[in-house]
Amino acid sequence: MEIIAEYGTIMLVLACLFGFFMAWGVGANDVANAMGTSVGSRALTLKQAILVAMVFEFLGAYLAGGEVTSTIRQGIIDADSMADKPELMVYGMLSALLAAGTWLMIASIKGWPVSTTHSIIGAIVGFAAVGIGVEAVYWGKVGTIAASWIVSPLLAGTISFALFMSVKILILDTEDPFHRAKKFIPMYMWMVGFMIAMVTLVKGLKHVGLDLDLGLGSNFANALPIAVLIGLVVAGIGSLLLRRIKELPNQQHRYANVERVFGILMIFTACSMAFAHGSNDVANAVGPLAAVANTVMSGGIISSKAPLPWWILMVGAMGIVVGLATYGWKVIMTVGRKITELTPSRGFAAELGAASTVVLASGTGLPISTTHTLVGAVLGVGFARGIAALNLRTIGTIFMSWMITLPAGAGLSILFFFMFKGMFG
């Protein structure tokens, strides 16, 4: 307690700096994943993708980012095991942020799309197992999270595969693909609008002090009719935009006009992916920051349930935006151009599949990896065209970087933990 009373302010300042650094890494690496498909399919330029991501990542992180944060903050280690020495919690969370941020910086420089969720969970498990004791880690919870890393790429790949096959059957493999596209694309737009509305209504509005109650019982039931309506509005706006697209005389191939229509749809899915990503992955940066802030501000009392102050989500959201703007382009190129060749119709299926998976995870509070989800979705779309459509060398490098992430996060975290212990102790 004395250590926290003496150094509390310094600890809080360090936590904000490291939290911002970690969020920078999330922006430079993970957000780049979210935007890779839009840039790879040439639906958006790099500059446009960064602008779209800045707005929607920020909104997702700020409006809907609280649910997964509680899993990162309380679900992985036993807070009671540090009740007598709350400074250990502070050292640990500081070292976890610095370790994960450092690894993300290295990966971003290399252009590897690694998992920020892996990085931070590896770092938290590392310091807890070595610095506090193996029994301080909830291994069952870690197991559930680890299982989600296999489930998420499989689920996203399957959804994306199914979506692309539906596009193929309903639109591409028909007599008149252009007019079929104009007919069916509003249905896909409805799906995008509905999904974003659901995650915002079910998860987000509580954090900004708004609560919906239509008297239908659960929060989920209250959100359903409103999300359906919002989906219809999005589909309506999309239909109006589609009317303005005229069929140009046959360009290089018969799908050129259809891909232009999907190009418009990609703008909607890019927004939805950025929003879904912000809601899920801001937790990686602000979860440990919230743990430090609550411990310091309460004078050393470690509480498992503590409110998430708005300014903490703001630090995370700002860091994500800066990371994307300054260094996101490298990973964008890996995901968008080097796994498989993307067109707007393929990119759309990958993005909507990934966003759906992230929304499902946000809804259940499971911190899946957006990276694994999105790479899984791109693989699913590539696989729909046969194994030859995939760049196996790039995929091998990506899987390798995924394997290294957990031990790298844990190793760096242990190192920093003993450094802080020595500095303050």
XYZ file of C-alpha atoms in Angstrom:
425
model
C 0.000 0.000 0.000
C 2.826 2.438 0.891
C 4.433 1.958 -2.522
C 1.157 2.881 -4.241
C 0.647 5.877 -1.938
C 4.183 7.084 -2.715
C 4.452 6.370 -6.455
C 0.752 6.298 -7.465
C 0.910 9.331 -9.757
C 4.035 8.090 -11.592
C 2.411 4.661 -12.002
C -0.738 6.211 -13.452
C 1.247 8.364 -15.907
C 3.288 5.318 -16.992
C 0.083 3.280 -17.403
C -1.403 5.970 -19.671
C 1.794 6.151 -21.757
C 2.118 2.363 -22.078
C -1.630 2.020 -22.730
C -1.315 4.555 -25.539
C 1.769 2.714 -26.896
C -0.130 -0.594 -26.848
C -3.137 1.043 -28.567
C -0.706 2.452 -31.161
C 0.373 -1.153 -31.829
C -3.274 -2.238 -32.139
C -3.758 0.517 -34.727
C -0.576 -0.195 -36.654
C -1.100 -3.944 -36.753
C -4.674 -4.995 -36.090
C -6.622 -2.154 -37.681
C -4.479 -2.614 -40.730
C -5.915 -6.150 -40.880
C -9.416 -4.763 -40.771
C -8.694 -2.453 -43.708
C -6.459 -4.808 -45.712
C -9.277 -6.348 -47.757
C -10.692 -2.953 -48.818
C -7.295 -1.766 -50.022
C -6.342 -5.146 -51.518
C -9.531 -5.286 -53.607
C -8.960 -1.648 -54.623
C -12.414 -0.654 -53.326
C -10.696 2.052 -51.255
C -7.350 3.779 -51.642
C -4.929 3.581 -48.727
C -5.762 7.166 -47.720
C -9.544 6.568 -47.839
C -9.195 3.339 -45.837
C -7.247 5.136 -43.117
C -9.895 7.897 -42.897
C -12.787 5.394 -42.723
C -10.958 3.367 -40.077
C -10.156 6.436 -37.977
C -13.831 7.382 -37.671
C -15.351 3.910 -37.206
C -12.583 2.394 -35.061
C -12.932 5.349 -32.722
C -16.733 4.961 -32.547
C -16.491 1.182 -32.047
C -13.886 1.514 -29.316
C -15.705 4.316 -27.531
C -19.322 3.154 -27.859
C -19.014 -0.616 -27.713
C -15.611 -1.375 -26.231
C -16.513 -2.155 -22.623
C -17.682 -5.772 -22.701
C -14.458 -7.536 -23.715
C -12.451 -5.160 -21.513
C -13.850 -6.843 -18.392
C -12.631 -10.262 -19.631
C -9.106 -8.926 -20.199
C -9.139 -7.107 -16.865
C -10.593 -9.685 -14.517
C -10.982 -12.979 -16.318
C -7.400 -14.187 -16.735
C -5.755 -13.810 -13.338
C -6.985 -14.104 -9.764
C -7.003 -10.549 -8.404
C -7.419 -11.810 -4.797
C -3.996 -13.450 -4.903
C -2.492 -9.932 -4.996
C -4.789 -8.308 -2.400
C -1.959 -8.048 0.179
C 0.504 -6.664 -2.389
C -1.511 -4.526 -4.823
C 1.702 -3.072 -6.244
C 2.346 -6.475 -7.916
C -0.849 -5.996 -9.930
C 0.383 -2.550 -11.018
C 3.884 -3.778 -11.987
C 2.316 -6.699 -13.837
C -0.167 -4.692 -15.865
C 2.476 -2.043 -16.696
C 4.856 -4.753 -17.890
C 2.077 -6.489 -19.871
C 1.256 -3.257 -21.734
C 4.899 -2.460 -22.446
C 5.685 -6.057 -23.518
C 2.690 -6.391 -25.843
C 3.290 -2.911 -27.291
C 6.952 -3.730 -27.986
C 6.122 -7.020 -29.741
C 3.430 -5.338 -31.845
C 5.907 -2.658 -32.903
C 8.419 -5.321 -34.043
C 5.695 -7.260 -35.924
C 4.349 -4.107 -37.602
C 7.840 -3.147 -38.826
C 8.142 -6.654 -40.328
C 4.637 -6.418 -41.858
C 3.411 -9.504 -39.925
C -0.281 -9.491 -39.046
C -0.088 -10.855 -35.475
C -2.767 -11.023 -32.821
C -2.915 -8.168 -30.320
C -5.174 -10.381 -28.173
C -2.498 -13.104 -28.154
C 0.149 -10.512 -27.305
C -1.604 -9.035 -24.263
C -2.923 -12.337 -22.890
C 0.514 -13.940 -23.279
C 2.022 -10.975 -21.424
C -0.515 -11.121 -18.560
C -0.148 -14.902 -18.144
C 3.668 -14.523 -18.272
C 4.028 -12.044 -15.426
C 1.343 -13.749 -13.294
C 2.770 -17.282 -13.596
C 6.387 -16.239 -12.893
C 5.983 -13.121 -10.731
C 3.041 -14.180 -8.538
C 2.563 -17.925 -8.898
C 1.171 -20.461 -11.338
C -2.011 -20.755 -9.243
C -2.781 -17.036 -9.823
C -3.720 -17.756 -13.449
C -7.210 -18.968 -14.338
C -5.980 -21.682 -16.688
C -9.540 -22.757 -17.547
C -10.345 -19.270 -18.793
C -7.048 -19.116 -20.706
C -7.984 -22.473 -22.275
C -11.366 -21.113 -23.402
C -9.682 -18.059 -24.925
C -7.055 -20.257 -26.621
C -9.836 -22.431 -28.083
C -11.435 -19.292 -29.532
C -8.215 -18.678 -31.501
C -8.872 -21.896 -33.428
C -12.633 -21.385 -33.595
C -12.496 -17.784 -34.857
C -10.538 -18.341 -38.114
C -12.594 -21.492 -38.814
C -15.896 -19.717 -38.163
C -14.902 -16.617 -40.156
C -13.536 -18.765 -42.983
C -16.761 -20.787 -43.120
C -19.045 -17.711 -43.062
C -16.926 -15.972 -45.722
C -16.831 -19.103 -47.880
C -20.648 -19.373 -47.637
C -21.127 -15.663 -48.395
C -18.880 -15.793 -51.441
C -20.621 -18.945 -52.694
C -23.988 -17.156 -52.301
C -22.605 -14.224 -54.338
C -21.392 -16.709 -56.965
C -24.745 -18.530 -57.200
C -27.060 -15.506 -56.940
C -25.024 -13.020 -58.994
C -21.788 -14.045 -60.716
C -22.838 -17.332 -62.356
C -26.013 -15.928 -63.957
C -26.990 -14.653 -67.411
C -27.103 -10.991 -66.362
C -24.773 -10.522 -63.371
C -25.045 -6.706 -63.350
C -28.824 -6.541 -62.894
C -28.774 -9.459 -60.450
C -26.171 -7.558 -58.420
C -28.415 -4.494 -58.222
C -31.284 -6.733 -57.120
C -29.519 -8.744 -54.395
C -26.917 -6.357 -53.002
C -29.433 -4.391 -50.848
C -29.991 -7.702 -48.982
C -26.276 -7.859 -48.144
C -26.375 -4.184 -47.139
C -29.209 -4.973 -44.738
C -27.010 -7.643 -43.107
C -24.205 -5.105 -42.595
C -26.526 -2.463 -41.077
C -28.284 -4.994 -38.846
C -25.043 -6.374 -37.451
C -23.467 -3.042 -36.596
C -26.703 -1.860 -34.994
C -26.919 -5.016 -32.860
C -23.433 -4.709 -31.409
C -23.885 -0.987 -30.712
C -27.271 -1.383 -29.066
C -26.521 -4.519 -27.059
C -23.056 -3.553 -25.902
C -22.298 0.056 -26.471
C -24.922 2.435 -25.271
C -24.572 1.490 -21.599
C -21.062 2.945 -21.573
C -22.264 6.366 -22.686
C -25.159 6.364 -20.218
C -27.974 5.496 -22.655
C -30.151 2.468 -22.079
C -32.834 1.194 -24.406
C -35.967 -0.277 -22.933
C -38.864 -1.181 -25.208
C -40.319 -3.423 -22.523
C -39.401 -6.639 -24.377
C -37.485 -8.196 -21.514
C -33.806 -8.682 -22.298
C -31.423 -6.123 -23.739
C -30.999 -8.376 -26.795
C -34.757 -8.540 -27.455
C -35.041 -4.739 -27.102
C -32.271 -4.237 -29.648
C -33.632 -6.639 -32.326
C -36.500 -4.550 -33.808
C -34.374 -1.369 -33.838
C -31.467 -3.187 -35.529
C -33.853 -4.580 -38.165
C -35.052 -1.026 -38.898
C -31.514 0.399 -39.037
C -30.610 -2.419 -41.446
C -33.545 -1.410 -43.665
C -32.404 2.246 -43.631
C -28.865 1.195 -44.667
C -30.303 -1.021 -47.426
C -32.493 1.889 -48.594
C -29.552 4.302 -48.808
C -27.554 1.597 -50.605
C -30.343 1.043 -53.147
C -30.428 4.768 -53.949
C -26.647 4.772 -54.492
C -26.896 1.651 -56.676
C -29.456 3.272 -58.983
C -26.843 5.804 -60.003
C -24.476 3.083 -61.258
C -24.969 2.615 -64.981
C -23.789 -0.462 -66.864
C -20.775 0.467 -68.953
C -20.093 -1.316 -72.253
C -18.241 -4.584 -71.639
C -14.803 -3.757 -70.288
C -11.971 -6.298 -69.982
C -14.217 -8.990 -68.473
C -17.930 -9.570 -67.962
C -17.768 -9.008 -64.201
C -16.242 -5.516 -64.389
C -19.619 -3.819 -63.848
C -20.584 -6.181 -61.032
C -17.292 -5.519 -59.242
C -18.033 -1.779 -59.430
C -21.293 -2.431 -57.590
C -19.458 -4.512 -54.983
C -16.969 -1.656 -54.681
C -19.785 0.455 -53.199
C -20.760 -2.386 -50.871
C -17.146 -2.695 -49.705
C -17.337 0.846 -48.320
C -20.207 -0.286 -46.063
C -18.373 -3.458 -44.978
C -15.144 -1.528 -44.365
C -17.052 0.723 -41.963
C -18.638 -2.296 -40.262
C -15.325 -4.127 -39.928
C -13.618 -1.068 -38.442
C -16.476 -0.599 -35.963
C -16.566 -4.285 -34.984
C -12.796 -4.303 -34.591
C -12.751 -1.176 -32.418
C -15.408 -2.668 -30.134
C -13.463 -5.905 -29.662
C -9.801 -4.914 -29.665
C -9.670 -1.662 -27.733
C -9.907 -3.972 -24.688
C -6.369 -5.203 -25.322
C -4.977 -1.745 -24.627
C -7.421 -0.378 -22.051
C -8.067 -3.522 -19.947
C -4.669 -3.466 -18.195
C -4.726 0.366 -18.084
C -8.109 0.245 -16.299
C -6.723 -2.297 -13.804
C -3.813 0.039 -12.926
C -6.043 3.135 -12.743
C -8.581 1.437 -10.433
C -5.877 0.034 -8.141
C -4.013 3.356 -7.872
C -7.131 5.526 -7.474
C -8.592 3.291 -4.769
C -5.318 3.531 -2.824
C -4.356 -0.089 -3.414
C -7.690 -1.935 -3.235
C -7.923 -4.455 -6.069
C -11.548 -4.831 -7.073
C -12.666 -7.299 -9.703
C -15.659 -5.144 -10.637
C -14.759 -1.535 -11.248
C -16.269 1.080 -13.539
C -14.412 1.858 -16.752
C -13.834 5.637 -16.828
C -14.605 7.281 -20.188
C -11.113 8.817 -20.441
C -9.531 5.335 -20.486
C -11.536 4.326 -23.567
C -10.507 7.699 -25.033
C -6.772 6.951 -24.540
C -7.280 3.592 -26.266
C -9.332 5.016 -29.131
C -6.828 7.844 -29.775
C -3.836 5.478 -29.697
C -5.497 3.157 -32.243
C -6.119 6.057 -34.633
C -2.517 7.359 -34.371
C -1.059 3.852 -34.889
C -3.079 3.295 -38.030
C -2.259 6.690 -39.508
C 1.478 6.443 -38.858
C 2.357 2.801 -39.547
C -0.667 0.804 -40.682
C 0.242 0.550 -44.364
C 2.717 -2.336 -44.018
C 0.284 -4.874 -42.598
C -2.490 -3.573 -44.904
C -0.328 -4.643 -47.848
C 0.337 -8.126 -46.397
C -3.343 -8.915 -45.783
C -4.722 -7.158 -48.843
C -2.273 -8.188 -51.529
C -0.126 -11.122 -50.435
C -2.494 -13.924 -49.255
C -4.788 -14.261 -52.272
C -5.891 -12.005 -55.099
C -8.902 -10.001 -53.918
C -11.659 -8.365 -55.962
C -14.464 -6.277 -54.393
C -16.861 -9.275 -54.369
C -14.291 -11.495 -52.627
C -13.203 -8.705 -50.280
C -16.830 -8.073 -49.339
C -17.420 -11.733 -48.416
C -14.219 -11.797 -46.333
C -15.031 -8.574 -44.490
C -18.661 -9.382 -43.742
C -17.688 -12.885 -42.576
C -14.989 -11.493 -40.295
C -17.187 -8.680 -38.941
C -19.997 -11.184 -38.165
C -17.551 -13.361 -36.222
C -16.205 -10.372 -34.256
C -19.744 -9.187 -33.457
C -20.695 -12.674 -32.187
C -17.575 -12.672 -30.009
C -18.199 -9.146 -28.697
C -21.729 -10.254 -27.831
C -20.464 -13.171 -25.760
C -17.528 -11.284 -24.214
C -14.980 -13.695 -25.703
C -11.732 -11.937 -26.693
C -11.097 -13.565 -30.064
C -8.310 -12.397 -32.289
C -9.470 -10.103 -35.070
C -6.287 -10.976 -36.941
C -7.017 -14.690 -36.919
C -10.626 -13.958 -37.857
C -9.748 -11.776 -40.804
C -6.924 -13.939 -42.124
C -9.280 -16.938 -41.732
C -11.945 -15.060 -43.725
C -9.494 -14.164 -46.533
C -8.353 -17.823 -46.632
C -12.014 -18.942 -46.834
C -12.628 -16.696 -49.841
C -9.383 -17.798 -51.517
C -10.230 -21.441 -50.825
C -13.574 -21.008 -52.644
C -11.446 -20.669 -55.802
C -9.223 -23.654 -55.019
C -5.928 -24.097 -53.144
C -3.913 -22.730 -56.084
C -5.436 -19.275 -55.445
C -3.609 -19.035 -52.088
C -0.034 -17.830 -51.549
C 1.158 -20.624 -49.266
C 4.518 -18.996 -48.534
C 2.900 -15.855 -47.095
C 0.428 -18.001 -45.141
C 3.345 -19.999 -43.682
C 5.089 -16.806 -42.514
C 1.847 -15.548 -40.938
C 1.274 -18.819 -39.044
C 4.878 -18.728 -37.855
C 4.449 -15.195 -36.484
C 1.269 -16.357 -34.700
C 3.177 -19.170 -32.977
C 5.892 -16.794 -31.723
C 3.456 -14.163 -30.384
C 2.446 -15.834 -27.091
C 5.965 -16.723 -25.909
C 7.305 -13.330 -27.082
C 4.634 -11.457 -25.083
C 5.214 -13.649 -22.014
C 9.031 -13.400 -22.146
C 9.141 -9.621 -22.504
C 6.514 -9.218 -19.791
C 8.513 -11.279 -17.261
C 11.593 -9.176 -18.028
C 9.744 -5.853 -17.544
C 7.953 -7.150 -14.407
C 11.223 -7.697 -12.545
C 12.534 -4.373 -13.885
C 9.565 -2.452 -12.381
C 9.773 -4.481 -9.176
C 13.413 -3.430 -8.859
C 12.737 0.222 -9.734
C 9.834 0.830 -7.322
C 10.581 -1.818 -4.698
